[in-house]
């Protein structure tokens, strides 16, 4: 056996190089996989909402998304209680200094990959509170932003459009 | 503004302690080493709020909270914002200051009130809560399932709103007033604009006054419909929530089609209103509201006949009428605990001064009573809107504000959906020199802390929702 092992070491490897897959073939395989995955798993995102100092106007319209007329869950989007279960962090408000730490902790508690959505004028630009010394100003100054949904507050249709774009 | 002496101040505080007057607000303004502290109160049965102003050159003033606990939270806020010391204040822990501001006092871990006893343990909740609601911290002390103490710690949404309003033109400041608490944006702009108009001596045209009333009642309807459902949801009965959510949405859509904004933000402006109501929109509203009421009554019947739901709401979260009186709780919280007060009836203002209003008042003080007060108010709001629509006069929408007038002050109380909102403004050279806005929630939070005692942890969301205090409204 020793002889066989030594021979094997010095002979070099038997494993052949991988087959060359053309870009076209690769794309077709990925598309197949996508179809199967979507059929089995669907498209779904779990959202954790954090009020980082809003006036509660944005919250009212976000809650309206769950009413029977907008029915957010039909798109596979749902609100979850824990950041540990969330794919999307939805943030409202001009990020008051008093909420900055809690916002960061919530983000850090989420598993990657994760999206951050700034909802409302305050979260996007600081809104009327942009100049306040007790507010950070925008969510972007604290967290990387993937999507902005402006409005004061954005109405449920604007919110839906933004969220649907996330699941593409 | 007339300044008073210490003796008059102490006499006013004695009236509050004796209960012959109701505490409305305390706030301050500071200019370097001098400060003025303002105390607003209302004699029981009086038709207006009185504001007393005390000057101090030592940055100290005699604490009102020492004698009348309803003032403690506001005095803690004054301490954080202006650095004034209320001599004798029983609780000097920071309130709005969490040690995160450029001008914060030195940071120390917030010392919650100790609760001790065999088997007592604590459940910290927040500031980020499980649902889509505002941020705040609740510290529960529990023994088994039973809550033996709750302490709320707020201030997370402090945005410095009042500070931003100072020095602004009334129109800009009104937009900020409309974002103190988004669910009450109409009531806040209504109150703030009335205070500014009183200061500037402006009369609002009758059509504008009626439109303000219609907006305020639509806001009340939307919130009451939504919260009725949400309270039932927190009782484990989502069916009413599903229907309540739809009723709320219908009201918001009516508001959007009539006034161009679902929550009617910035629709009330100093001097009048920014948008008119077309005859078409008025007809749609007149036709739709009675239909909403029919659907609502079916939900009321369901609420009444569902024993499992009644089991959760009756006797839960009992607020002692004596405490409601001492705290000066307004709105459905006060009216469900025997406090027969409604600013629309008792501190008459346009357009309610020409309308008759039957104010529902109950004594039970539980979640159910708060729900039933709101039910009665829903019916009343529909009737008021229909009456205002039926008597809507033609005419101007907005009076012109004079500019360059001398400094003068004005104050107003408006009955928002949650309760009475107090606004005080001083204008000088056409700008807002000083402003204070007081949310009814300042008294709801301490009331909730007391009402939750002896309830089980699982009933907290239900009790909390039945108070539905605003966080942003008192964090300011």
Coordinates of C-alpha atoms in Angstrom, one line a residue:
Chain A
X1 CA 0.0 0.0 0.0
X2 CA 2.9 2.3 0.8
X3 CA 4.2 1.9 -2.8
X4 CA 0.8 2.7 -4.2
X5 CA 0.5 5.8 -2.1
X6 CA 3.9 7.1 -3.0
X7 CA 3.2 6.5 -6.7
X8 CA 0.0 8.4 -6.3
X9 CA 1.7 11.3 -4.7
X10 CA 4.4 11.6 -7.4
X11 CA 2.1 10.8 -10.4
X12 CA 0.2 14.1 -10.1
X13 CA -3.6 14.4 -9.9
X14 CA -6.1 12.5 -12.0
X15 CA -8.9 15.1 -11.5
X16 CA -9.6 16.8 -14.8
X17 CA -10.2 20.6 -15.2
X18 CA -13.9 21.7 -14.9
X19 CA -16.0 21.7 -18.1
X20 CA -16.3 25.1 -19.7
X21 CA -19.9 26.4 -19.4
X22 CA -20.8 29.0 -21.9
X23 CA -22.5 32.2 -20.7
X24 CA -25.7 31.1 -22.5
X25 CA -25.8 27.7 -20.8
X26 CA -25.0 29.3 -17.4
X27 CA -27.9 31.8 -17.8
X28 CA -30.3 29.0 -18.7
X29 CA -29.3 26.9 -15.6
X30 CA -29.6 29.9 -13.3
X31 CA -33.0 30.7 -14.8
X32 CA -34.1 27.1 -14.2
X33 CA -32.9 27.2 -10.6
X34 CA -34.7 30.6 -10.1
X35 CA -38.0 29.1 -11.4
X36 CA -37.7 26.1 -9.1
X37 CA -36.7 28.2 -6.1
X38 CA -39.6 30.7 -6.7
X39 CA -42.1 27.9 -7.0
X40 CA -40.9 26.2 -3.9
X41 CA -40.1 29.2 -1.7
X42 CA -42.0 32.1 -3.3
X43 CA -40.8 35.7 -2.9
X44 CA -41.1 36.9 0.6
X45 CA -39.6 39.5 2.8
X46 CA -40.0 40.0 6.5
X47 CA -40.1 43.6 7.6
X48 CA -39.1 45.1 10.9
X49 CA -40.3 48.7 11.3
X50 CA -38.5 51.1 13.6
X51 CA -39.8 54.5 14.5
X52 CA -36.6 56.6 14.9
X53 CA -38.5 59.7 16.1
X54 CA -41.3 60.2 13.6
X55 CA -44.5 62.2 14.5
X56 CA -46.3 58.8 14.1
X57 CA -47.9 59.9 10.8
X58 CA -45.7 57.5 8.8
X59 CA -46.7 54.7 11.3
X60 CA -50.4 55.3 10.6
X61 CA -49.9 54.8 6.9
X62 CA -47.6 51.8 7.3
X63 CA -50.2 50.2 9.5
X64 CA -52.8 50.9 6.8
X65 CA -50.8 48.6 4.5
X66 CA -52.1 45.7 6.5
X67 CA -55.8 46.7 6.2
X68 CA -58.1 44.7 3.9
X69 CA -57.8 47.2 1.0
X70 CA -54.1 47.1 0.6
X71 CA -53.4 43.6 2.1
X72 CA -49.6 43.7 2.1
X73 CA -49.3 40.0 2.9
X74 CA -50.6 39.0 -0.5
X75 CA -47.2 40.2 -1.9
X76 CA -45.3 38.0 0.5
X77 CA -44.4 41.0 2.6
X78 CA -45.1 40.9 6.3
X79 CA -44.2 42.7 9.5
X80 CA -42.3 40.8 12.1
X81 CA -41.7 41.5 15.8
X82 CA -38.0 40.7 16.0
X83 CA -35.2 42.0 14.0
X84 CA -33.7 38.5 14.1
X85 CA -36.5 37.4 11.8
X86 CA -36.3 40.4 9.4
X87 CA -34.9 40.9 5.9
X88 CA -35.9 44.6 5.7
X89 CA -35.5 47.4 8.2
X90 CA -38.0 50.1 7.6
X91 CA -37.1 53.3 9.3
X92 CA -39.2 56.4 9.9
X93 CA -38.3 59.7 11.5
X94 CA -35.4 62.1 11.5
X95 CA -33.4 59.8 13.7
X96 CA -33.5 61.6 17.0
X97 CA -30.2 61.4 19.0
X98 CA -32.2 59.5 21.6
X99 CA -33.1 56.8 19.1
X100 CA -29.7 56.5 17.3
X101 CA -28.3 53.7 19.5
X102 CA -31.5 51.7 19.4
X103 CA -31.7 52.0 15.6
X104 CA -28.1 50.8 15.2
X105 CA -28.7 47.8 17.6
X106 CA -31.8 46.8 15.7
X107 CA -29.9 46.9 12.4
X108 CA -27.0 44.9 13.9
X109 CA -29.5 42.3 15.3
X110 CA -30.7 41.5 11.8
X111 CA -29.2 38.6 9.8
X112 CA -27.5 39.5 6.5
X113 CA -28.3 40.1 3.7
X114 CA -30.6 42.9 4.7
X115 CA -32.3 45.9 3.1
X116 CA -32.8 49.3 4.7
X117 CA -35.7 51.4 3.6
X118 CA -36.1 55.0 4.6
X119 CA -39.8 55.9 4.8
X120 CA -41.0 59.5 4.8
X121 CA -39.5 62.8 4.3
X122 CA -37.9 62.9 7.8
X123 CA -36.1 59.6 7.3
X124 CA -35.0 60.6 3.7
X125 CA -33.9 64.2 4.2
X126 CA -34.6 65.1 7.9
X127 CA -37.8 66.9 6.7
X128 CA -38.8 69.8 8.8
X129 CA -36.4 68.6 11.5
X130 CA -33.3 68.6 9.4
X131 CA -31.9 71.5 11.3
X132 CA -32.6 70.2 14.8
X133 CA -29.5 69.8 16.9
X134 CA -31.2 66.9 18.8
X135 CA -31.7 64.9 15.5
X136 CA -29.1 63.1 13.4
X137 CA -31.1 64.3 10.3
X138 CA -31.3 61.3 7.9
X139 CA -31.2 57.5 8.2
X140 CA -28.4 57.5 5.6
X141 CA -26.0 59.1 8.1
X142 CA -26.4 56.0 10.3
X143 CA -27.1 53.1 8.0
X144 CA -26.6 52.1 4.4
X145 CA -29.9 52.8 2.5
X146 CA -31.3 50.6 -0.3
X147 CA -34.5 52.4 -0.9
X148 CA -36.2 55.8 -0.2
X149 CA -39.9 56.3 0.0
X150 CA -40.5 60.0 0.4
X151 CA -43.7 61.7 1.4
X152 CA -45.1 63.4 4.5
X153 CA -46.3 60.8 5.1
X154 CA -46.1 58.6 2.0
X155 CA -49.5 57.2 1.3
X156 CA -50.0 53.4 1.3
X157 CA -49.9 53.2 -2.5
X158 CA -46.5 54.9 -2.5
X159 CA -45.3 52.5 0.2
X160 CA -46.6 49.5 -1.7
X161 CA -44.9 50.6 -4.9
X162 CA -41.6 50.9 -3.1
X163 CA -41.9 47.6 -1.3
X164 CA -42.9 45.7 -4.4
X165 CA -39.8 47.1 -6.1
X166 CA -37.7 45.4 -3.4
X167 CA -39.1 41.9 -4.3
X168 CA -38.6 42.8 -8.0
Chain B
X1 CA -47.8 89.0 29.3
X2 CA -48.2 90.0 32.9
X3 CA -45.8 88.8 35.5
X4 CA -47.1 87.7 38.9
X5 CA -45.4 87.5 42.3
X6 CA -44.6 84.4 44.3
X7 CA -47.7 84.8 46.5
X8 CA -50.1 84.7 43.5
X9 CA -48.1 81.7 42.2
X10 CA -48.5 79.8 45.5
X11 CA -52.2 80.6 45.6
X12 CA -52.6 79.2 42.1
X13 CA -50.8 76.1 43.2
X14 CA -53.0 75.8 46.2
X15 CA -56.0 75.9 44.0
X16 CA -54.6 73.0 41.9
X17 CA -53.9 71.0 45.0
X18 CA -57.3 71.6 46.4
X19 CA -58.9 70.6 43.1
X20 CA -60.7 73.9 42.5
X21 CA -58.7 74.3 39.4
X22 CA -57.3 71.9 36.8
X23 CA -53.7 71.8 35.9
X24 CA -53.2 72.4 32.2
X25 CA -49.4 73.0 31.6
X26 CA -46.2 74.3 32.9
X27 CA -43.3 75.4 30.6
X28 CA -40.5 77.9 30.6
X29 CA -38.5 80.2 28.5
X30 CA -34.9 81.1 29.3
X31 CA -32.8 84.1 28.3
X32 CA -29.2 83.7 29.6
X33 CA -29.4 83.9 33.4
X34 CA -33.1 85.0 33.5
X35 CA -36.1 82.8 32.9
X36 CA -39.9 83.0 33.0
X37 CA -42.0 80.0 34.0
X38 CA -45.6 79.8 32.8
X39 CA -48.3 78.0 34.6
X40 CA -51.6 77.3 32.8
X41 CA -54.7 76.3 34.7
X42 CA -58.4 76.2 34.4
X43 CA -60.9 76.8 37.2
X44 CA -63.5 74.1 37.3
X45 CA -66.5 75.3 35.4
X46 CA -64.6 78.3 33.9
X47 CA -64.8 78.8 30.2
X48 CA -61.1 79.7 29.6
X49 CA -57.5 78.8 30.6
X50 CA -55.5 81.2 32.6
X51 CA -51.8 81.6 32.2
X52 CA -49.6 82.9 35.0
X53 CA -46.0 83.9 34.4
X54 CA -43.4 84.1 37.0
X55 CA -40.0 85.6 36.4
X56 CA -36.9 84.3 38.0
X57 CA -33.3 85.6 38.0
X58 CA -31.8 82.7 39.8
X59 CA -32.9 79.9 37.4
X60 CA -34.9 78.5 40.3
X61 CA -38.6 78.5 40.8
X62 CA -41.0 76.9 43.3
X63 CA -42.0 73.4 42.1
X64 CA -45.6 72.8 41.3
X65 CA -45.1 69.1 41.2
X66 CA -44.2 69.1 44.8
X67 CA -47.8 69.9 45.7
X68 CA -49.5 68.7 42.5
X69 CA -47.9 65.5 41.0
X70 CA -49.6 66.0 37.6
X71 CA -46.9 68.6 36.9
X72 CA -43.8 66.5 37.7
X73 CA -43.1 65.2 34.2
X74 CA -43.3 68.7 32.7
X75 CA -41.0 70.1 35.4
X76 CA -38.5 67.3 34.6
X77 CA -38.7 68.3 31.0
X78 CA -38.1 72.0 31.9
X79 CA -35.1 70.9 33.8
X80 CA -33.7 69.1 30.8
X81 CA -34.5 71.7 28.2
X82 CA -33.8 74.9 30.0
X83 CA -31.7 73.9 32.9
X84 CA -34.1 75.4 35.5
X85 CA -34.4 74.0 38.9
X86 CA -37.9 73.4 40.4
X87 CA -37.2 73.8 44.1
X88 CA -38.7 70.8 45.9
X89 CA -39.4 68.8 42.8
X90 CA -39.8 65.2 44.2
X91 CA -38.3 63.5 41.1
X92 CA -35.3 65.2 39.6
X93 CA -34.3 62.3 37.2
X94 CA -33.8 63.5 33.6
X95 CA -36.8 62.9 31.4
X96 CA -36.1 64.0 27.8
X97 CA -32.4 64.2 28.2
X98 CA -30.9 60.7 27.6
X99 CA -27.3 61.9 27.5
X100 CA -27.1 62.0 23.7
X101 CA -27.5 65.7 23.0
X102 CA -24.6 68.2 22.4
X103 CA -25.8 70.0 25.5
X104 CA -26.7 66.9 27.6
X105 CA -26.0 66.7 31.3
X106 CA -23.5 64.1 32.3
X107 CA -24.7 60.6 31.4
X108 CA -25.7 58.2 34.2
X109 CA -27.7 55.0 33.8
X110 CA -31.4 55.9 34.2
X111 CA -32.3 54.9 37.7
X112 CA -35.7 53.2 37.5
X113 CA -37.8 53.2 40.7
X114 CA -36.9 50.1 42.7
X115 CA -39.6 47.6 43.2
X116 CA -38.8 44.9 45.7
X117 CA -40.6 41.9 47.3
X118 CA -40.4 38.2 47.2
X119 CA -40.6 36.8 43.7
X120 CA -40.7 40.2 42.0
X121 CA -38.8 40.4 38.8
X122 CA -38.5 42.9 36.0
X123 CA -39.4 42.8 32.3
X124 CA -37.7 45.6 30.3
X125 CA -39.6 46.4 27.0
X126 CA -38.5 48.9 24.3
X127 CA -37.7 51.4 23.1
X128 CA -38.2 49.3 20.0
X129 CA -41.5 47.5 20.4
X130 CA -42.9 44.4 18.8
X131 CA -45.4 46.2 16.7
X132 CA -45.4 49.2 14.4
X133 CA -45.7 51.8 17.1
X134 CA -43.8 54.7 18.6
X135 CA -40.7 54.1 20.7
X136 CA -40.6 54.2 24.4
X137 CA -39.3 52.1 27.3
X138 CA -41.6 50.2 29.7
X139 CA -40.2 48.7 32.8
X140 CA -42.6 46.1 34.2
X141 CA -42.1 44.7 37.7
X142 CA -44.1 41.5 37.9
X143 CA -44.9 38.8 40.3
X144 CA -45.8 35.8 38.3
X145 CA -48.2 37.0 35.7
X146 CA -49.4 40.0 37.7
X147 CA -48.0 43.5 37.1
X148 CA -47.1 45.1 40.4
X149 CA -45.5 48.2 38.9
X150 CA -45.0 49.9 35.6
X151 CA -42.6 52.7 34.9
X152 CA -42.6 54.3 31.5
X153 CA -39.5 56.1 30.3
X154 CA -40.0 58.3 27.3
X155 CA -38.2 61.0 25.4
X156 CA -37.0 58.8 22.6
X157 CA -38.8 60.9 19.9
X158 CA -37.6 64.3 21.2
X159 CA -37.0 66.4 18.1
X160 CA -36.7 69.9 19.6
X161 CA -40.0 70.8 17.8
X162 CA -40.8 73.9 20.0
X163 CA -37.3 75.2 19.6
X164 CA -37.6 74.9 15.8
X165 CA -40.9 76.8 15.9
X166 CA -39.4 79.8 17.6
X167 CA -38.4 82.6 15.2
X168 CA -40.4 81.2 12.4
X169 CA -43.2 82.8 10.5
X170 CA -46.6 81.5 11.6
X171 CA -47.2 79.5 8.4
X172 CA -43.9 77.6 8.8
X173 CA -44.4 77.1 12.6
X174 CA -47.9 75.7 11.9
X175 CA -46.4 73.0 9.7
X176 CA -44.2 72.0 12.7
X177 CA -47.2 72.1 15.0
X178 CA -48.9 69.7 12.6
X179 CA -46.1 67.2 13.2
X180 CA -46.1 67.1 17.0
X181 CA -48.3 64.1 16.8
X182 CA -49.2 62.9 13.3
X183 CA -52.5 61.3 14.4
X184 CA -53.7 64.7 15.7
X185 CA -52.2 66.9 13.0
X186 CA -55.6 68.6 12.4
X187 CA -56.1 69.3 16.1
X188 CA -52.6 70.6 16.6
X189 CA -52.6 73.0 13.7
X190 CA -56.2 74.0 14.8
X191 CA -55.0 74.8 18.4
X192 CA -51.8 76.5 17.3
X193 CA -53.4 78.6 14.7
X194 CA -56.1 79.7 17.1
X195 CA -53.5 80.8 19.6
X196 CA -51.6 82.7 16.9
X197 CA -54.9 84.3 15.7
X198 CA -55.8 85.4 19.2
X199 CA -52.3 86.9 19.7
X200 CA -52.6 88.8 16.4
X201 CA -56.2 89.7 16.7
X202 CA -57.4 87.9 13.6
X203 CA -60.9 86.7 13.1
X204 CA -61.3 83.5 11.0
X205 CA -63.9 83.6 8.3
X206 CA -67.1 81.5 9.1
X207 CA -66.5 79.1 6.2
X208 CA -63.0 78.4 7.3
X209 CA -64.1 77.8 10.9
X210 CA -66.7 75.3 9.7
X211 CA -64.2 73.5 7.5
X212 CA -61.8 73.3 10.4
X213 CA -64.6 71.6 12.4
X214 CA -65.2 69.2 9.6
X215 CA -61.5 68.3 9.4
X216 CA -61.3 67.9 13.2
X217 CA -64.3 65.5 13.3
X218 CA -63.0 63.5 10.3
X219 CA -59.7 63.1 12.2
X220 CA -61.6 62.0 15.3
X221 CA -63.6 59.5 13.3
X222 CA -60.6 58.0 11.6
X223 CA -58.7 57.5 14.8
X224 CA -61.7 56.2 16.8
X225 CA -62.6 53.7 14.0
X226 CA -59.0 52.5 13.8
X227 CA -58.4 52.3 17.5
X228 CA -61.7 50.5 18.2
X229 CA -60.5 47.8 15.9
X230 CA -57.0 47.8 17.3
X231 CA -58.2 47.5 20.9
X232 CA -60.3 44.5 19.9
X233 CA -57.3 43.1 18.1
X234 CA -55.2 43.3 21.3
X235 CA -58.0 41.4 23.0
X236 CA -57.5 38.5 20.5
X237 CA -60.5 39.4 18.3
X238 CA -59.0 40.5 15.0
X239 CA -62.3 40.4 13.1
X240 CA -63.4 43.9 14.4
X241 CA -59.9 45.1 13.6
X242 CA -60.3 44.0 10.0
X243 CA -63.5 46.0 9.6
X244 CA -62.4 48.9 11.8
X245 CA -59.3 49.3 9.5
X246 CA -61.6 49.5 6.5
X247 CA -63.8 52.1 8.1
X248 CA -60.7 54.2 9.0
X249 CA -59.4 53.8 5.4
X250 CA -62.8 55.0 4.0
X251 CA -62.6 58.1 6.2
X252 CA -59.0 58.8 5.1
X253 CA -60.0 58.5 1.5
X254 CA -62.9 60.9 2.0
X255 CA -60.4 63.3 3.6
X256 CA -58.0 62.9 0.7
X257 CA -60.6 63.5 -1.9
X258 CA -62.1 66.5 -0.1
X259 CA -58.9 68.2 1.2
X260 CA -56.1 66.7 -0.8
X261 CA -54.3 64.9 2.1
X262 CA -55.3 61.7 3.9
X263 CA -54.4 63.0 7.3
X264 CA -55.2 66.6 6.3
X265 CA -51.7 67.8 7.2
X266 CA -51.2 71.5 6.6
X267 CA -54.8 72.0 5.6
X268 CA -55.4 74.4 8.6
X269 CA -53.2 77.5 8.3
X270 CA -53.0 80.7 10.4
X271 CA -55.9 82.8 9.5
X272 CA -58.1 80.0 8.1
X273 CA -57.7 77.0 5.9
X274 CA -55.5 76.2 2.9
X275 CA -58.1 74.2 0.9
X276 CA -61.8 74.6 0.1
X277 CA -64.4 71.9 0.1
X278 CA -66.1 71.6 -3.3
X279 CA -69.8 71.0 -3.5
X280 CA -69.1 67.6 -5.0
X281 CA -66.9 66.6 -2.1
X282 CA -69.5 67.8 0.4
X283 CA -72.2 65.7 -1.4
X284 CA -69.9 62.6 -1.3
X285 CA -69.2 63.1 2.4
X286 CA -72.9 63.6 3.2
X287 CA -73.8 60.4 1.3
X288 CA -70.9 58.3 2.7
X289 CA -70.8 59.0 6.4
X290 CA -74.3 57.6 7.3
X291 CA -73.3 54.4 5.4
X292 CA -70.1 54.1 7.5
X293 CA -72.2 54.5 10.6
X294 CA -74.4 51.6 9.5
X295 CA -71.4 49.4 9.1
X296 CA -70.0 50.6 12.4
X297 CA -73.2 49.7 14.3
X298 CA -72.9 46.1 13.2
X299 CA -69.4 46.0 14.7
X300 CA -70.8 47.5 18.0
X301 CA -73.4 44.7 18.0
X302 CA -70.6 42.2 17.5
X303 CA -68.6 43.8 20.3
X304 CA -71.6 43.6 22.7
X305 CA -72.5 40.1 21.9
X306 CA -69.0 38.5 22.0
X307 CA -68.6 37.1 25.5
X308 CA -64.9 36.3 25.0
X309 CA -64.2 39.9 24.0
X310 CA -66.3 41.3 26.9
X311 CA -64.4 39.1 29.2
X312 CA -61.1 40.8 28.2
X313 CA -62.2 44.4 28.2
X314 CA -64.6 44.7 31.2
X315 CA -62.8 45.6 34.4
X316 CA -59.4 45.5 32.6
X317 CA -57.1 48.6 33.1
X318 CA -59.3 50.3 35.6
X319 CA -58.5 54.0 36.1
X320 CA -59.7 55.3 39.4
X321 CA -62.0 58.4 38.8
X322 CA -60.3 60.1 41.7
X323 CA -56.9 59.8 40.1
X324 CA -58.3 60.8 36.7
X325 CA -59.5 64.0 38.4
X326 CA -56.3 64.7 40.2
X327 CA -54.2 64.2 37.0
X328 CA -56.7 66.2 35.0
X329 CA -57.1 63.5 32.4
X330 CA -59.1 64.6 29.5
X331 CA -60.5 62.9 26.4
X332 CA -61.9 59.4 26.4
X333 CA -59.6 58.5 29.3
X334 CA -61.0 61.2 31.5
X335 CA -64.6 60.8 30.3
X336 CA -64.5 57.0 30.9
X337 CA -63.5 57.8 34.5
X338 CA -66.1 60.3 35.4
X339 CA -64.5 63.5 34.2
X340 CA -67.2 65.3 32.4
X341 CA -65.2 67.7 30.3
X342 CA -65.0 68.3 26.6
X343 CA -63.3 71.5 25.3
X344 CA -65.7 71.7 22.4
X345 CA -68.6 72.1 24.9
X346 CA -66.9 73.7 27.9
X347 CA -64.4 76.1 26.3
X348 CA -66.5 76.9 23.3
X349 CA -64.8 77.8 20.1
X350 CA -65.8 78.1 16.5
X351 CA -67.4 76.2 15.0
X352 CA -68.6 74.3 18.0
X353 CA -70.0 77.4 19.7
X354 CA -73.1 77.2 17.5
X355 CA -73.5 73.4 17.8
X356 CA -75.0 71.3 20.5
X357 CA -72.9 68.5 21.9
X358 CA -73.9 65.7 24.2
X359 CA -70.7 64.7 25.9
X360 CA -70.6 61.0 26.9
X361 CA -69.3 60.4 30.4
X362 CA -69.0 57.1 32.2
X363 CA -67.8 56.0 35.6
X364 CA -66.6 52.4 35.0
X365 CA -63.0 53.5 34.1
X366 CA -62.1 50.3 32.4
X367 CA -61.0 49.4 28.8
X368 CA -64.7 48.8 28.0
X369 CA -65.7 52.3 29.2
X370 CA -63.0 54.0 27.1
X371 CA -64.2 52.0 24.1
X372 CA -67.8 53.0 24.8
X373 CA -67.0 56.7 25.1
X374 CA -65.3 56.5 21.7
X375 CA -68.4 54.7 20.3
X376 CA -70.6 57.6 21.4
X377 CA -68.2 60.1 20.0
X378 CA -68.2 58.4 16.6
X379 CA -71.9 58.8 16.3
X380 CA -71.6 62.4 17.5
X381 CA -68.8 63.2 15.0
X382 CA -70.9 62.0 12.1
X383 CA -73.8 64.1 13.3
X384 CA -71.6 67.2 13.7
X385 CA -70.0 66.8 10.3
X386 CA -73.4 66.5 8.6
X387 CA -74.7 69.6 10.5
X388 CA -71.6 71.6 9.5
X389 CA -71.9 70.5 5.9
X390 CA -75.6 71.4 5.9
X391 CA -74.9 74.9 7.3
X392 CA -71.7 75.6 5.4
X393 CA -71.6 79.3 4.5
X394 CA -70.0 80.7 1.4
X395 CA -67.2 83.1 1.8
X396 CA -63.5 83.6 2.4
X397 CA -61.2 80.8 3.4
X398 CA -58.5 82.8 5.1
X399 CA -58.0 86.1 6.9
X400 CA -54.8 88.0 6.3
X401 CA -52.4 88.1 9.2
X402 CA -51.2 91.6 10.1
X403 CA -47.4 91.9 10.1
X404 CA -45.2 94.0 12.3
X405 CA -47.7 94.1 15.2
X406 CA -46.4 94.5 18.7
X407 CA -45.7 91.5 20.9
X408 CA -48.8 89.8 22.2
X409 CA -49.9 86.4 23.4
X410 CA -52.7 84.0 22.7
X411 CA -53.8 80.6 23.9
X412 CA -56.3 78.0 22.8
X413 CA -57.6 74.6 23.7
X414 CA -58.8 72.3 21.0
X415 CA -60.5 68.9 21.7
X416 CA -58.4 66.5 19.6
X417 CA -59.5 62.8 19.2
X418 CA -57.4 62.0 22.3
X419 CA -58.4 64.9 24.4
X420 CA -57.8 68.6 25.0
X421 CA -54.7 70.0 23.3
X422 CA -53.5 73.3 24.8
X423 CA -51.5 75.8 22.7
X424 CA -49.9 79.0 23.7
X425 CA -48.1 81.4 21.4
X426 CA -46.4 84.8 21.7
X427 CA -45.9 86.6 18.4
X428 CA -43.6 89.5 17.9
X429 CA -43.0 91.4 14.7
X430 CA -45.0 88.8 12.7
X431 CA -42.9 85.9 14.0
X432 CA -43.4 83.2 16.6
X433 CA -41.4 84.4 19.7
X434 CA -42.5 81.8 22.1
X435 CA -44.7 78.7 21.9
X436 CA -45.9 75.8 23.9
X437 CA -48.1 72.8 22.9
X438 CA -49.4 70.4 25.5
X439 CA -50.6 67.0 24.5
X440 CA -53.3 65.2 26.6
X441 CA -50.9 62.3 26.8
X442 CA -48.8 64.0 29.5
X443 CA -51.5 62.9 31.9
X444 CA -52.3 59.6 30.2
X445 CA -48.9 58.1 30.9
X446 CA -49.0 58.4 34.7
X447 CA -52.7 57.3 34.6
X448 CA -51.7 54.2 32.6
X449 CA -48.9 53.4 35.1
X450 CA -51.5 53.4 37.8
X451 CA -54.3 51.6 35.9
X452 CA -52.1 48.7 34.8
X453 CA -51.3 47.7 38.4
X454 CA -52.8 44.3 39.2
X455 CA -53.5 43.4 35.6
X456 CA -51.6 40.5 33.9
X457 CA -48.7 41.2 31.6
X458 CA -50.7 39.7 28.6
X459 CA -53.3 42.5 29.1
X460 CA -50.8 45.3 28.8
X461 CA -51.2 45.8 25.0
X462 CA -54.9 45.9 25.4
X463 CA -54.9 48.4 28.3
X464 CA -52.2 50.5 26.6
X465 CA -54.1 50.7 23.4
X466 CA -57.2 51.8 25.2
X467 CA -55.3 54.8 26.5
X468 CA -53.4 55.2 23.2
X469 CA -51.2 57.9 24.6
X470 CA -48.9 59.7 22.1
X471 CA -45.2 59.4 22.5
X472 CA -44.2 62.1 20.1
X473 CA -46.9 64.4 21.4
X474 CA -45.2 64.7 24.8
X475 CA -41.6 64.1 23.8
X476 CA -41.9 67.2 21.5

